[in-house]
Coordinates of C-alpha atoms in Angstrom, one line a residue:
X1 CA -16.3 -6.9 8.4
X2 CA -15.0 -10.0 7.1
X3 CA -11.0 -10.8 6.3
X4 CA -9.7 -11.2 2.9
X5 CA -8.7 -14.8 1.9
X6 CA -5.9 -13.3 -0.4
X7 CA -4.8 -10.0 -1.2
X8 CA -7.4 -8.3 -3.3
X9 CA -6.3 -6.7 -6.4
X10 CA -7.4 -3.1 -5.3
X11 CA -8.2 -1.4 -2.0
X12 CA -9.0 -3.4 1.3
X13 CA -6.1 -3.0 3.5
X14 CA -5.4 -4.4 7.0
X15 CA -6.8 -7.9 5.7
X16 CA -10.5 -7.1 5.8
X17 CA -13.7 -5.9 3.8
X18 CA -15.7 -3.5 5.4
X19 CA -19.4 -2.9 4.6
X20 CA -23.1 -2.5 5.4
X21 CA -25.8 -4.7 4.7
X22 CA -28.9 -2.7 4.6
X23 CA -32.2 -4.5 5.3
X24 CA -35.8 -3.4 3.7
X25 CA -39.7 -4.8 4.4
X26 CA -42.3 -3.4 2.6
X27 CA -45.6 -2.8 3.8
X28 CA -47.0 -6.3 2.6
X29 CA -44.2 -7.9 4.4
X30 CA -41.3 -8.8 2.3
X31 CA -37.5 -7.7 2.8
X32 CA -34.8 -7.2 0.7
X33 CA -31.1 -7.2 1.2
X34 CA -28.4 -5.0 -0.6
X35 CA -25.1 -4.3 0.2
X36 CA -22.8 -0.9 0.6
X37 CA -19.0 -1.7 0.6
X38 CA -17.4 1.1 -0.4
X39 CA -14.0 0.1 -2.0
X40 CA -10.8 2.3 -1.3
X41 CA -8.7 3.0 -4.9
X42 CA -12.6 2.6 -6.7
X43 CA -14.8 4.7 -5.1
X44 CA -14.7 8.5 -4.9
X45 CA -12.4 9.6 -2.2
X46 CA -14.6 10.6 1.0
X47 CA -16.3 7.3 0.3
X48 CA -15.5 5.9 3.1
X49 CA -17.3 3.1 5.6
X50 CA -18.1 5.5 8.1
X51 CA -19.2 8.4 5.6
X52 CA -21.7 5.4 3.6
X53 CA -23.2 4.4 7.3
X54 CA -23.6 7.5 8.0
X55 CA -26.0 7.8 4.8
X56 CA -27.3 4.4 5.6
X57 CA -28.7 6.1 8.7
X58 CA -30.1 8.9 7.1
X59 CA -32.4 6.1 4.9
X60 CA -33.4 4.3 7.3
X61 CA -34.8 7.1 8.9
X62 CA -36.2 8.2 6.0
X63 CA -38.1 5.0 4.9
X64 CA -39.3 4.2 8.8
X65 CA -40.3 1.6 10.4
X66 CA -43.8 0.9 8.5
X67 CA -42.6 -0.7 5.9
X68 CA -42.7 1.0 2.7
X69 CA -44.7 1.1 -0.6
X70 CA -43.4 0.3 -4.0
X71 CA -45.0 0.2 -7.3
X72 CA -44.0 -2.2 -9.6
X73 CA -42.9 0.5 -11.8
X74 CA -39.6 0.7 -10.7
X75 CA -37.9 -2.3 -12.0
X76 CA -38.3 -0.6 -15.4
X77 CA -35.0 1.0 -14.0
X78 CA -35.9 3.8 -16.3
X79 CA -35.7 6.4 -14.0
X80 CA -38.5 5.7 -11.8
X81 CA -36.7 4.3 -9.1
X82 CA -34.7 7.5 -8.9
X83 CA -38.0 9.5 -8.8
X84 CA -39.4 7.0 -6.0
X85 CA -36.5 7.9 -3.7
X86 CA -36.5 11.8 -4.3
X87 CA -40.1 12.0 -4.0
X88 CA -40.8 9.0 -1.1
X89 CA -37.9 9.6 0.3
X90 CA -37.1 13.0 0.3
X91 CA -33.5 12.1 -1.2
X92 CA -31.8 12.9 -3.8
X93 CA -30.5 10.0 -5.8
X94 CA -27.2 12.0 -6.9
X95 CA -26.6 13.1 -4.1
X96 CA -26.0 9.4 -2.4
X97 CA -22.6 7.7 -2.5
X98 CA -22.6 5.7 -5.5
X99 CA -22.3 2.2 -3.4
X100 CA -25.3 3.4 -1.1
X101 CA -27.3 4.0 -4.1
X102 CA -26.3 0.6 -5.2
X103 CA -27.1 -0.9 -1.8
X104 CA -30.4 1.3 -1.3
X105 CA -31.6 -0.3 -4.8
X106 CA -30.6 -3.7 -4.5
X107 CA -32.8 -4.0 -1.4
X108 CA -35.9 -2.2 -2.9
X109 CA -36.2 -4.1 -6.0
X110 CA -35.2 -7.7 -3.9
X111 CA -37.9 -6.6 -1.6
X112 CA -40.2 -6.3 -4.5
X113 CA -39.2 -9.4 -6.3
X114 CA -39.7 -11.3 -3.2
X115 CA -43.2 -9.4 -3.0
X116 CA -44.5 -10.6 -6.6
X117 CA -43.1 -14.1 -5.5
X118 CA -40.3 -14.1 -8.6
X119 CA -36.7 -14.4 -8.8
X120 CA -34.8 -10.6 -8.9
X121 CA -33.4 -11.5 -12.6
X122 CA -36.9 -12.2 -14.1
X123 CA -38.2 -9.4 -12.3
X124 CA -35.7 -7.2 -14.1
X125 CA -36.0 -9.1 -17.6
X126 CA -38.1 -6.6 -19.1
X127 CA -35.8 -3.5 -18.0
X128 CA -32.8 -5.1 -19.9
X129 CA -34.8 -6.8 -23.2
X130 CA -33.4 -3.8 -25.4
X131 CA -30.0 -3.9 -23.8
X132 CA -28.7 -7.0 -26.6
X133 CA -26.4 -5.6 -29.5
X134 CA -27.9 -6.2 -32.6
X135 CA -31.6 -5.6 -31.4
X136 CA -33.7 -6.7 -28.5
X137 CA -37.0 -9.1 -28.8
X138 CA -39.7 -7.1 -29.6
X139 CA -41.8 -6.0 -26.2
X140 CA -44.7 -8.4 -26.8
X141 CA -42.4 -11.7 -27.3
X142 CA -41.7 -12.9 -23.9
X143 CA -37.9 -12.9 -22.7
X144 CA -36.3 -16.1 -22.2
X145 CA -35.6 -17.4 -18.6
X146 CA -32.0 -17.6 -17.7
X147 CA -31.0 -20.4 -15.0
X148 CA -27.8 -19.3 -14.1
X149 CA -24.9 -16.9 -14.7
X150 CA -21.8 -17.8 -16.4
X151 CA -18.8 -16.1 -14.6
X152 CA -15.0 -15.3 -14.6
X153 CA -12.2 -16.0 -12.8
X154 CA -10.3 -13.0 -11.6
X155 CA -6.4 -13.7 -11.9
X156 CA -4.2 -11.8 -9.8
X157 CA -1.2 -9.8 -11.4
X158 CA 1.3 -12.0 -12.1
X159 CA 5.2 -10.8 -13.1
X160 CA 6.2 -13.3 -15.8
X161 CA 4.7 -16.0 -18.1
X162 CA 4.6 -18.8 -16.0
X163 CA 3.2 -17.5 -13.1
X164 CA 0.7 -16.2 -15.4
X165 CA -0.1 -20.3 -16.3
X166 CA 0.0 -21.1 -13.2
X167 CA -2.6 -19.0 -11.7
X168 CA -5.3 -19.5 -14.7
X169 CA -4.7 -23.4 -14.4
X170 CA -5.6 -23.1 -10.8
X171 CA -8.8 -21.1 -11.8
X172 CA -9.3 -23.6 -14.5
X173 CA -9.0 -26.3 -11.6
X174 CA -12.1 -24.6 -9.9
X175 CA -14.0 -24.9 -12.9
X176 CA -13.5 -21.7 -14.2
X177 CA -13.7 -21.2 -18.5
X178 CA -13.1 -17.6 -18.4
X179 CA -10.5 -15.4 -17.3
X180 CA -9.6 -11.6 -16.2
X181 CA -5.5 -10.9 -15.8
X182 CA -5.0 -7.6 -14.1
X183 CA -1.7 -5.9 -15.5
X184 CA -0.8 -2.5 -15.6
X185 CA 1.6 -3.2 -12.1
X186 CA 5.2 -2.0 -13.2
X187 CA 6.1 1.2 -14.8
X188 CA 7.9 1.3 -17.8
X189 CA 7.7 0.0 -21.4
X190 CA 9.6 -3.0 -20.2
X191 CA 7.1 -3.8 -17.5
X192 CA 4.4 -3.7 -20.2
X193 CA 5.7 -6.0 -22.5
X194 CA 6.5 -8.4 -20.3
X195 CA 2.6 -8.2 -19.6
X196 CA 2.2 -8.8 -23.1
X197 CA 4.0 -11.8 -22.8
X198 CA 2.1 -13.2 -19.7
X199 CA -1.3 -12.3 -21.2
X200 CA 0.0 -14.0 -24.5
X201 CA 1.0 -17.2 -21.9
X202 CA -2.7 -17.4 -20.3
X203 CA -4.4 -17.1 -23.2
X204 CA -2.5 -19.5 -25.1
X205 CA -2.7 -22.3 -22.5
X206 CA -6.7 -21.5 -22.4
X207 CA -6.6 -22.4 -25.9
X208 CA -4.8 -25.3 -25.3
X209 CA -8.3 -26.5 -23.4
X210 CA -10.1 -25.4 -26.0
X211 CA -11.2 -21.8 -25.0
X212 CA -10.6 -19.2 -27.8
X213 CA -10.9 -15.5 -26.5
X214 CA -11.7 -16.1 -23.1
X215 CA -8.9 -14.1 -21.3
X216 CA -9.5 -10.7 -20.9
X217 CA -7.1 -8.1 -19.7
X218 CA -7.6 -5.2 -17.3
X219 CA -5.1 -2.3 -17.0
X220 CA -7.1 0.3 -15.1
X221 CA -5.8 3.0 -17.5
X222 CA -2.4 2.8 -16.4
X223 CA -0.5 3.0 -19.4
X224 CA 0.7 5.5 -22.0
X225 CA 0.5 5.5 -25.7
X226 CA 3.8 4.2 -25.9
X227 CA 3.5 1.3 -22.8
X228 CA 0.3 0.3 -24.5
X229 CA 2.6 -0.4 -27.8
X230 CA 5.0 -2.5 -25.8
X231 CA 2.3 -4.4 -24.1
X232 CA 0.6 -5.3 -27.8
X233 CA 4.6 -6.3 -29.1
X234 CA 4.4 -8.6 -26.1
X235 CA 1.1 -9.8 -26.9
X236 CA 2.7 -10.6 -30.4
X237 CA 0.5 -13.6 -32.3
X238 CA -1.6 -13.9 -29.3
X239 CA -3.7 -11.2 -29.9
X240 CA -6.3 -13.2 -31.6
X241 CA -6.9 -15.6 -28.4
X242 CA -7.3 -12.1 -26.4
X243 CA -10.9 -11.2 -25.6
X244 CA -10.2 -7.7 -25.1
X245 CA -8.4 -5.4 -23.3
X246 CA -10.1 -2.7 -20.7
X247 CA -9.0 0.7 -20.4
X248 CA -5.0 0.3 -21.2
X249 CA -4.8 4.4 -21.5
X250 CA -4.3 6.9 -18.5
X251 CA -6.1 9.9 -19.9
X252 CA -6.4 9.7 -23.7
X253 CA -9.5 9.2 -25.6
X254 CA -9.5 4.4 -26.3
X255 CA -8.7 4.8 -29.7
X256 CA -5.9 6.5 -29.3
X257 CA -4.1 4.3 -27.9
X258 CA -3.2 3.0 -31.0
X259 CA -2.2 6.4 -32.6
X260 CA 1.4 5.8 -32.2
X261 CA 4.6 7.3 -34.3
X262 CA 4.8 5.1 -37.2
X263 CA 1.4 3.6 -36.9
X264 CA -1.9 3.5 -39.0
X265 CA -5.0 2.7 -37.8
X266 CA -8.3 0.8 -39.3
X267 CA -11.8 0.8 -38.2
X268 CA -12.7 -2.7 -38.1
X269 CA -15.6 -4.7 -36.4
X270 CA -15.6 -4.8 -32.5
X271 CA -12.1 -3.5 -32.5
X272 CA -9.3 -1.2 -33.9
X273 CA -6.8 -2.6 -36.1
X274 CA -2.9 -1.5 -35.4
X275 CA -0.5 -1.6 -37.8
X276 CA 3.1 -1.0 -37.7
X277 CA 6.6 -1.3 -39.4
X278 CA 8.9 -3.4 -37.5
X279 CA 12.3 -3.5 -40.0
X280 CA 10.3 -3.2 -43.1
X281 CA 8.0 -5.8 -42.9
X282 CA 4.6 -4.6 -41.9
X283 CA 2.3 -6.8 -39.0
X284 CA -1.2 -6.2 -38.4
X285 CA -3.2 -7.1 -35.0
X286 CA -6.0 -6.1 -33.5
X287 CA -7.4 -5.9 -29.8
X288 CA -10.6 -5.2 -28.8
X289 CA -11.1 -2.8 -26.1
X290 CA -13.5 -2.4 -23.3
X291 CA -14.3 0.8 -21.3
X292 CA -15.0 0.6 -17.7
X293 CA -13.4 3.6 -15.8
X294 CA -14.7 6.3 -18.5
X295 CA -18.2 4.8 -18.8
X296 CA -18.2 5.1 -15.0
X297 CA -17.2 8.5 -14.6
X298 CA -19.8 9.3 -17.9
X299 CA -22.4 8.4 -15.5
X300 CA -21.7 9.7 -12.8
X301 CA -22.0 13.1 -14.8
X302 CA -25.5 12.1 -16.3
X303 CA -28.9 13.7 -14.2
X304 CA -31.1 10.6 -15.4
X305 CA -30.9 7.1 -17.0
X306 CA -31.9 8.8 -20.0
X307 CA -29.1 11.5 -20.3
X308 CA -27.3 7.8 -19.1
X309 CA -27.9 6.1 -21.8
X310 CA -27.2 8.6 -24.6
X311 CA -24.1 9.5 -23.2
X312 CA -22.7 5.9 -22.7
X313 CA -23.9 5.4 -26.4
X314 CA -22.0 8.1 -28.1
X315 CA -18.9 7.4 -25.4
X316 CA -19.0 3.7 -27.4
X317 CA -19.8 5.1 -30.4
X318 CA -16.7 7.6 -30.4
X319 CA -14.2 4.9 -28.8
X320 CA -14.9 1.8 -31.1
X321 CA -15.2 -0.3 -27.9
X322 CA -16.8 -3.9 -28.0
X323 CA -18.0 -3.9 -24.8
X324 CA -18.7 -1.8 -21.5
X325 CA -17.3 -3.6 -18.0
X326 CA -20.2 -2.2 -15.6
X327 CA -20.2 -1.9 -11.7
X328 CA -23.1 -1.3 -9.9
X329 CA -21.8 -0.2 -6.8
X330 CA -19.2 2.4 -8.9
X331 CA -21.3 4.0 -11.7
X332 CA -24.1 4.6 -9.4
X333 CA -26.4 1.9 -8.7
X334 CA -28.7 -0.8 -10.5
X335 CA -30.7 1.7 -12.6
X336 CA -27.6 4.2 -13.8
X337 CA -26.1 0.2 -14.8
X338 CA -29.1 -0.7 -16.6
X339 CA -29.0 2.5 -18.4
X340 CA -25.6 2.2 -19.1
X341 CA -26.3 -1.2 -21.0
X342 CA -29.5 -0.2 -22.7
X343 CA -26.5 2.8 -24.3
X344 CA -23.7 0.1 -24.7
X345 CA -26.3 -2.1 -26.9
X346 CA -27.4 1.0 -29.2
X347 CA -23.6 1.4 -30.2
X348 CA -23.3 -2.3 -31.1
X349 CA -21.4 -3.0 -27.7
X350 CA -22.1 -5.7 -25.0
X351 CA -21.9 -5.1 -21.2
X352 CA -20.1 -6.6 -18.7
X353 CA -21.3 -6.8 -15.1
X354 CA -18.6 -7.1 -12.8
X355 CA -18.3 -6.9 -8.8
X356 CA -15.8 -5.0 -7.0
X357 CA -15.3 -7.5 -3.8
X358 CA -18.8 -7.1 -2.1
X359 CA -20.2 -9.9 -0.2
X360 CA -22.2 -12.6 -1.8
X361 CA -25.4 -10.2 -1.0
X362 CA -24.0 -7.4 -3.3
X363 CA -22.7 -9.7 -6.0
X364 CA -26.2 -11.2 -6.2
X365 CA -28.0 -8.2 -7.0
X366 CA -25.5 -7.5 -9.9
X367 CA -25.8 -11.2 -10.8
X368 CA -29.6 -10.3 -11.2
X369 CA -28.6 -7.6 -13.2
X370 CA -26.8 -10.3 -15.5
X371 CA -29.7 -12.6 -15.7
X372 CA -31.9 -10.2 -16.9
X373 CA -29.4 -8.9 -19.6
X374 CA -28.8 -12.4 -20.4
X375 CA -32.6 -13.1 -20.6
X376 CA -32.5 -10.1 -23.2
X377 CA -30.1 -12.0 -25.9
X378 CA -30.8 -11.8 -29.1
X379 CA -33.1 -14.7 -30.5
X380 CA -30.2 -17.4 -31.5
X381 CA -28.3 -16.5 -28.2
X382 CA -28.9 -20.1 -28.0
X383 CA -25.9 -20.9 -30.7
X384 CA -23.7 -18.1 -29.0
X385 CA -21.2 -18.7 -26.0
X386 CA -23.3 -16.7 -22.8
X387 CA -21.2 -13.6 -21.4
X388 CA -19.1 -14.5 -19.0
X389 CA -19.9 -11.6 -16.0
X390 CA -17.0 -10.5 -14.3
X391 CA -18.5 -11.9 -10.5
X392 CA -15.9 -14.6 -10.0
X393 CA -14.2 -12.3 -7.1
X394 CA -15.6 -14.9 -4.0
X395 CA -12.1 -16.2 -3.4
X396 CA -10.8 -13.3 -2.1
X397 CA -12.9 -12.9 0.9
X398 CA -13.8 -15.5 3.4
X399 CA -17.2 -15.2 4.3
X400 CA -17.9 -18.1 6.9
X401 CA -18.1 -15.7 9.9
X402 CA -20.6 -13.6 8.1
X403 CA -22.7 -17.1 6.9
X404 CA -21.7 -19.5 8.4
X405 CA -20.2 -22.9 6.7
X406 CA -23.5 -24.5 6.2
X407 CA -24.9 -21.7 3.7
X408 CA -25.0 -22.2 0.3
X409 CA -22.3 -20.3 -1.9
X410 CA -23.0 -17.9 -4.7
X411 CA -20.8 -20.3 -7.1
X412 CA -20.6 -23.3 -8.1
X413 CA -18.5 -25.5 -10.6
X414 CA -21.0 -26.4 -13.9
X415 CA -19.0 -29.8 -13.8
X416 CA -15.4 -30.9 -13.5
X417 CA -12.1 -28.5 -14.2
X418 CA -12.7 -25.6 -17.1
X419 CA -16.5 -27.1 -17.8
X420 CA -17.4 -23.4 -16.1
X421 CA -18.4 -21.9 -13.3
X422 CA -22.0 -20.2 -12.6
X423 CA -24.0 -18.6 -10.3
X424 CA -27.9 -20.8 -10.3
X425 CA -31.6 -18.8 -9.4
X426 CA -31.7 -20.6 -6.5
X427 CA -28.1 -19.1 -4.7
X428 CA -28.9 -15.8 -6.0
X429 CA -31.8 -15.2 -3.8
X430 CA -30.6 -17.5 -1.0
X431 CA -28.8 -14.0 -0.5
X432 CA -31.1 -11.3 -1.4
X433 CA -33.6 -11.9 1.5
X434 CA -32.7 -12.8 5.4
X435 CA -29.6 -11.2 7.4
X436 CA -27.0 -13.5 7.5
X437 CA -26.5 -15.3 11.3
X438 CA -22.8 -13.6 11.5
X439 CA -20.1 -14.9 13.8
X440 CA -17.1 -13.5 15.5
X441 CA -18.3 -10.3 15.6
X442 CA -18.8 -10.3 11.3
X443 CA -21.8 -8.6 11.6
X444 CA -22.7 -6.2 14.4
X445 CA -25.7 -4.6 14.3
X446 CA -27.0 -1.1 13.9
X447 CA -30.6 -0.8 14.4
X448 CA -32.4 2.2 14.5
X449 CA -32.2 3.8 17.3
X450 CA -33.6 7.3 17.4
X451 CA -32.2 9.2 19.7
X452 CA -34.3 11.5 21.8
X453 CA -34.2 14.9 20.9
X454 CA -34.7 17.8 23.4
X455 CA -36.9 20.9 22.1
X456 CA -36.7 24.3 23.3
X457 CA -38.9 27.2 22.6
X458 CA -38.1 30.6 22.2
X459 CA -40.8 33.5 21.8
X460 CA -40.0 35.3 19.4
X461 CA -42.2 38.6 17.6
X462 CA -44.6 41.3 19.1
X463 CA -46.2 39.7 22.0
X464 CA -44.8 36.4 21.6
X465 CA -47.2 35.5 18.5
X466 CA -44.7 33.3 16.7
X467 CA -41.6 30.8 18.5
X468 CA -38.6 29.3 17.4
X469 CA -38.4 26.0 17.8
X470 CA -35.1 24.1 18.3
X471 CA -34.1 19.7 18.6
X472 CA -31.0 19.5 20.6
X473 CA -29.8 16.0 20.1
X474 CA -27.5 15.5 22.9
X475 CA -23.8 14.5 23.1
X476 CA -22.7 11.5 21.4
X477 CA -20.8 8.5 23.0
X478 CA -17.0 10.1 24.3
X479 CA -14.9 9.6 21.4
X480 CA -11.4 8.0 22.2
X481 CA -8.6 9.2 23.5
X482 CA -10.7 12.0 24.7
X483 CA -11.5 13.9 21.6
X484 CA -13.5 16.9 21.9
X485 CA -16.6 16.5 19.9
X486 CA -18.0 18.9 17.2
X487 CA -20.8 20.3 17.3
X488 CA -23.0 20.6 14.1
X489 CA -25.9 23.3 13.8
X490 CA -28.3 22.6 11.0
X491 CA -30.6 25.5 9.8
X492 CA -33.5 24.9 7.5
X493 CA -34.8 27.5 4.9
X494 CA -38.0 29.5 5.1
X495 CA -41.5 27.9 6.2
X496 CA -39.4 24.9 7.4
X497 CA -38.8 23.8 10.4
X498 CA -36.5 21.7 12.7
X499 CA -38.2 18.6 11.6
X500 CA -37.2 18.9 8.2
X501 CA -33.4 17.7 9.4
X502 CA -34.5 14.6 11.6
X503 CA -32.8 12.1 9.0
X504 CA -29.6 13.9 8.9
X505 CA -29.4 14.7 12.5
X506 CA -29.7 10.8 13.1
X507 CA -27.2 10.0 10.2
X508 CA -24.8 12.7 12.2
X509 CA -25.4 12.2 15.7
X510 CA -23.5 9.0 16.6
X511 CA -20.3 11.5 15.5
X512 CA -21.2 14.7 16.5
X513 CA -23.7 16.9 18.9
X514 CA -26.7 18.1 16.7
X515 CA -29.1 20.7 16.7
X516 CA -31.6 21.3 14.3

């Protein structure tokens, strides 16, 4: 656990971020780090920190202590990585938590980087090289190599204009060039166009430095048809200094968020076009929009990263979005992200890697992702403004119990204020590879420990010829207050036997007697 330096803009209450940093080795010797912090108002509900450890468990009994084997294959991200945990495993890749997935893959495909002696972004070029709107390099012209990530500030939700300055010249003090403003906060149409007018105030002043469409908005699909209109009267001139806007609508298909009484809509590049008549005279903006929550729940509905990335395609292609705000640890991990992108590019949109408040370990892996995707750009990427990932989340959480303040951090100002913000090779995999030292009880340790199970034979048949054979797993540690403890009875199918449940029964038994 670690506390939260300022109130986050979704889940985490009580003042701290819980999570599990999950260490691999494979055989050869190398290790990888990923991270599983589940994120209350993001993740499914039962997705809790005790439910994800409890999975955690499971895995680790599952892989062993040997260390593993893992063929380069898998950082294709094409669905091979998903076949290596069903078949090496013996899990079911659907069937994990989408942040344990997330933290399960991060670690393998660190481990392997750190294996082939590359960083985890060059590692993962070739996976992302047809993930570029507009069309990729062709397979047999090498990727370019991508030094650092460009990132964003997140903004917290702000109630007027100024404070809406305010907070996005402090990010710009930090170094920061691009910006997220979470609205969406009040109820009302009111409440919306007065976030209209804040977003029109930050992005103004960023284009007073200079920075054309590099505020973005996020509304978590909190508004209504009609909010969204008041939030776009707010917005008024300002729309063209807007990068775009995620998910304003609650439950309707993107685009029609702009089908309103009295509006017509146009197809245009990126974007959709509103037009409306405001006492006669007629004004025309447009706003691009960016899915997040819809392409998340899209994959979490596909069986493979190929059924992935044909559904996230026509989801673009049927919505008119610019660009796809991906996050690892919610869609489903780094291969159902890489899909997603991969679908994203073949409708003409861009993706968006974003963290949700993991430690620097989990935003590295997606900062991999980033680099590799960034890698894929088209060939005069060079003349283009880089994407500015949404993994500028660090100031929220204060992570000097967990590493200490000697340790490098994931960000670091390009130069001085609004000259931008990045995240280098080198601090990536400063965080992919070694536990952190912890302090203060930030990290506590759960090795493990396999408890010993008790087995009891019973004769069973016509002269005792066959037995059944059962692993009683003890009672777990007295649960406060006096609780009773439950007691779980796991049954395995025919020709199977008790053994068959030793990764569950491990996963379960801190909580709960077992027997198998």
């Amino acid at each position: 656990a670690v506390p939260t330096a300022r109130d986050l803009t979704t889940g985490a209450e009580g003042g701290e971020r819980h999570g599990v940093l999950l260490q691999v080795r494979l055989e050869c010797g190398a290790s990888g780090l990923g991270d599983i912090a589940p994120l209350p108002g993001l993740n499914a509900t039962g997705e809790d920190i005790d439910a994800v450890q409890a999975q955690a468990l499971a895995l680790c009994e599952a892989m062993g202590r040997d260390g593993l084997r893992l063929p380069s294959t898998v950082a294709l991200l094409d669905g091979s990585l998903g076949a290596w945990t069903r078949e090496e495993l013996g899990m079911r890749p659907e069937q994990l938590f989408p942040s344990v997935r997330f933290g399960l893959e991060a670690a393998l495909l660190a481990a392997l980087a750190d294996a082939r002696g590359q960083p985890m972004g060059q590692l993962l070029a070739p996976a992302l090289a047809t993930a570029v709107p507009g069309g990729a390099a062709p397979p047999h012209v090498p990727t370019r190599r991508v030094a650092a990530v460009r990132t964003s500030a997140l903004l917290p939700a702000v109630s007027s204009p100024e404070e809406a300055v305010t907070a996005l010249d402090a990010a710009l003090a930090r170094g920061y060039d691009a910006f997220k403003l979470k609205v969406g906060r009040g109820e009302g149409k009111s409440a919306a166009r007065a976030d209209g007018a804040a977003a029109a105030a930050a992005a103004t002043a960023a284009a007073r430095h200079g920075m054309l469409r590099m505020v973005r908005v996020d509304a978590n699909q909190r508004w209504s048809t009609e909010e969204y209109a008041a939030f776009t009267e707010g917005v008024g001139d300002a729309s063209e200094l807007l990068e775009f806007v995620e998910e304003p609508l609650s439950w309707q298909p993107l685009i029609s968020a702009l089908l309103i009484e009295g509006s017509d809509i146009e197809e245009g590049e990126g974007g959709s076009a509103l037009k409306r008549q405001d006492n006669g005279a007629e004004c025309s903006m447009q706003l691009p929009l960016a899915l997040d929550e819809r392409a998340c729940q899209t994959l979490r509905n596909a069986h493979d990263a190929v059924e992935a990335t044909r559904e996230v395609a026509a989801l673009v292609a049927s919505t008119g979005a610019a660009a796809v705000v991906l996050k690892p640890s919610a869609v489903g991990g780094m291969e159902s992200a890489a899909a997603a992108a991969r679908g994203a590019a073949a409708a003409g949109a861009r993706a968006v890697f974003s963290a949700a408040f993991e430690s620097r370990t989990g935003v590295a892996a997606i900062a991999a992702l980033a680099q590799a995707i960034d890698a894929g750009a088209a060939a005069d990427c060079e003349k283009k403004v880089p994407t500015a990932h949404g993994l500028g989340t660090g100031s929220f959480l204060d992570e000097t119990p967990l590493w200490g303040t000697s340790a490098q951090p994931l960000e670091s100002a390009v130069g001085g204020a609004g000259q931008g913000v990045h995240i280098t090779t080198a601090a990536i995999e400063s965080h992919l590879h070694g536990l952190p030292p912890g302090d203060d009880g930030a990290v506590r340790p759960v090795p493990l420990a396999t408890p010993p199970a008790a087995t009891f034979e019973m004769a069973v048949g016509a002269g005792g010829a066959d037995c059944i054979v059962a692993h009683d797993y003890g009672e777990p540690p007295k649960a406060a207050g006096g609780a009773s403890t439950p007691l779980v009875l796991l049954l395995h199918g025919f020709l199977g036997d008790a053994n068959d449940w030793r990764a569950t029964a491990v996963a379960l038994a801190p909580e709960a007697r077992v027997v198998a």
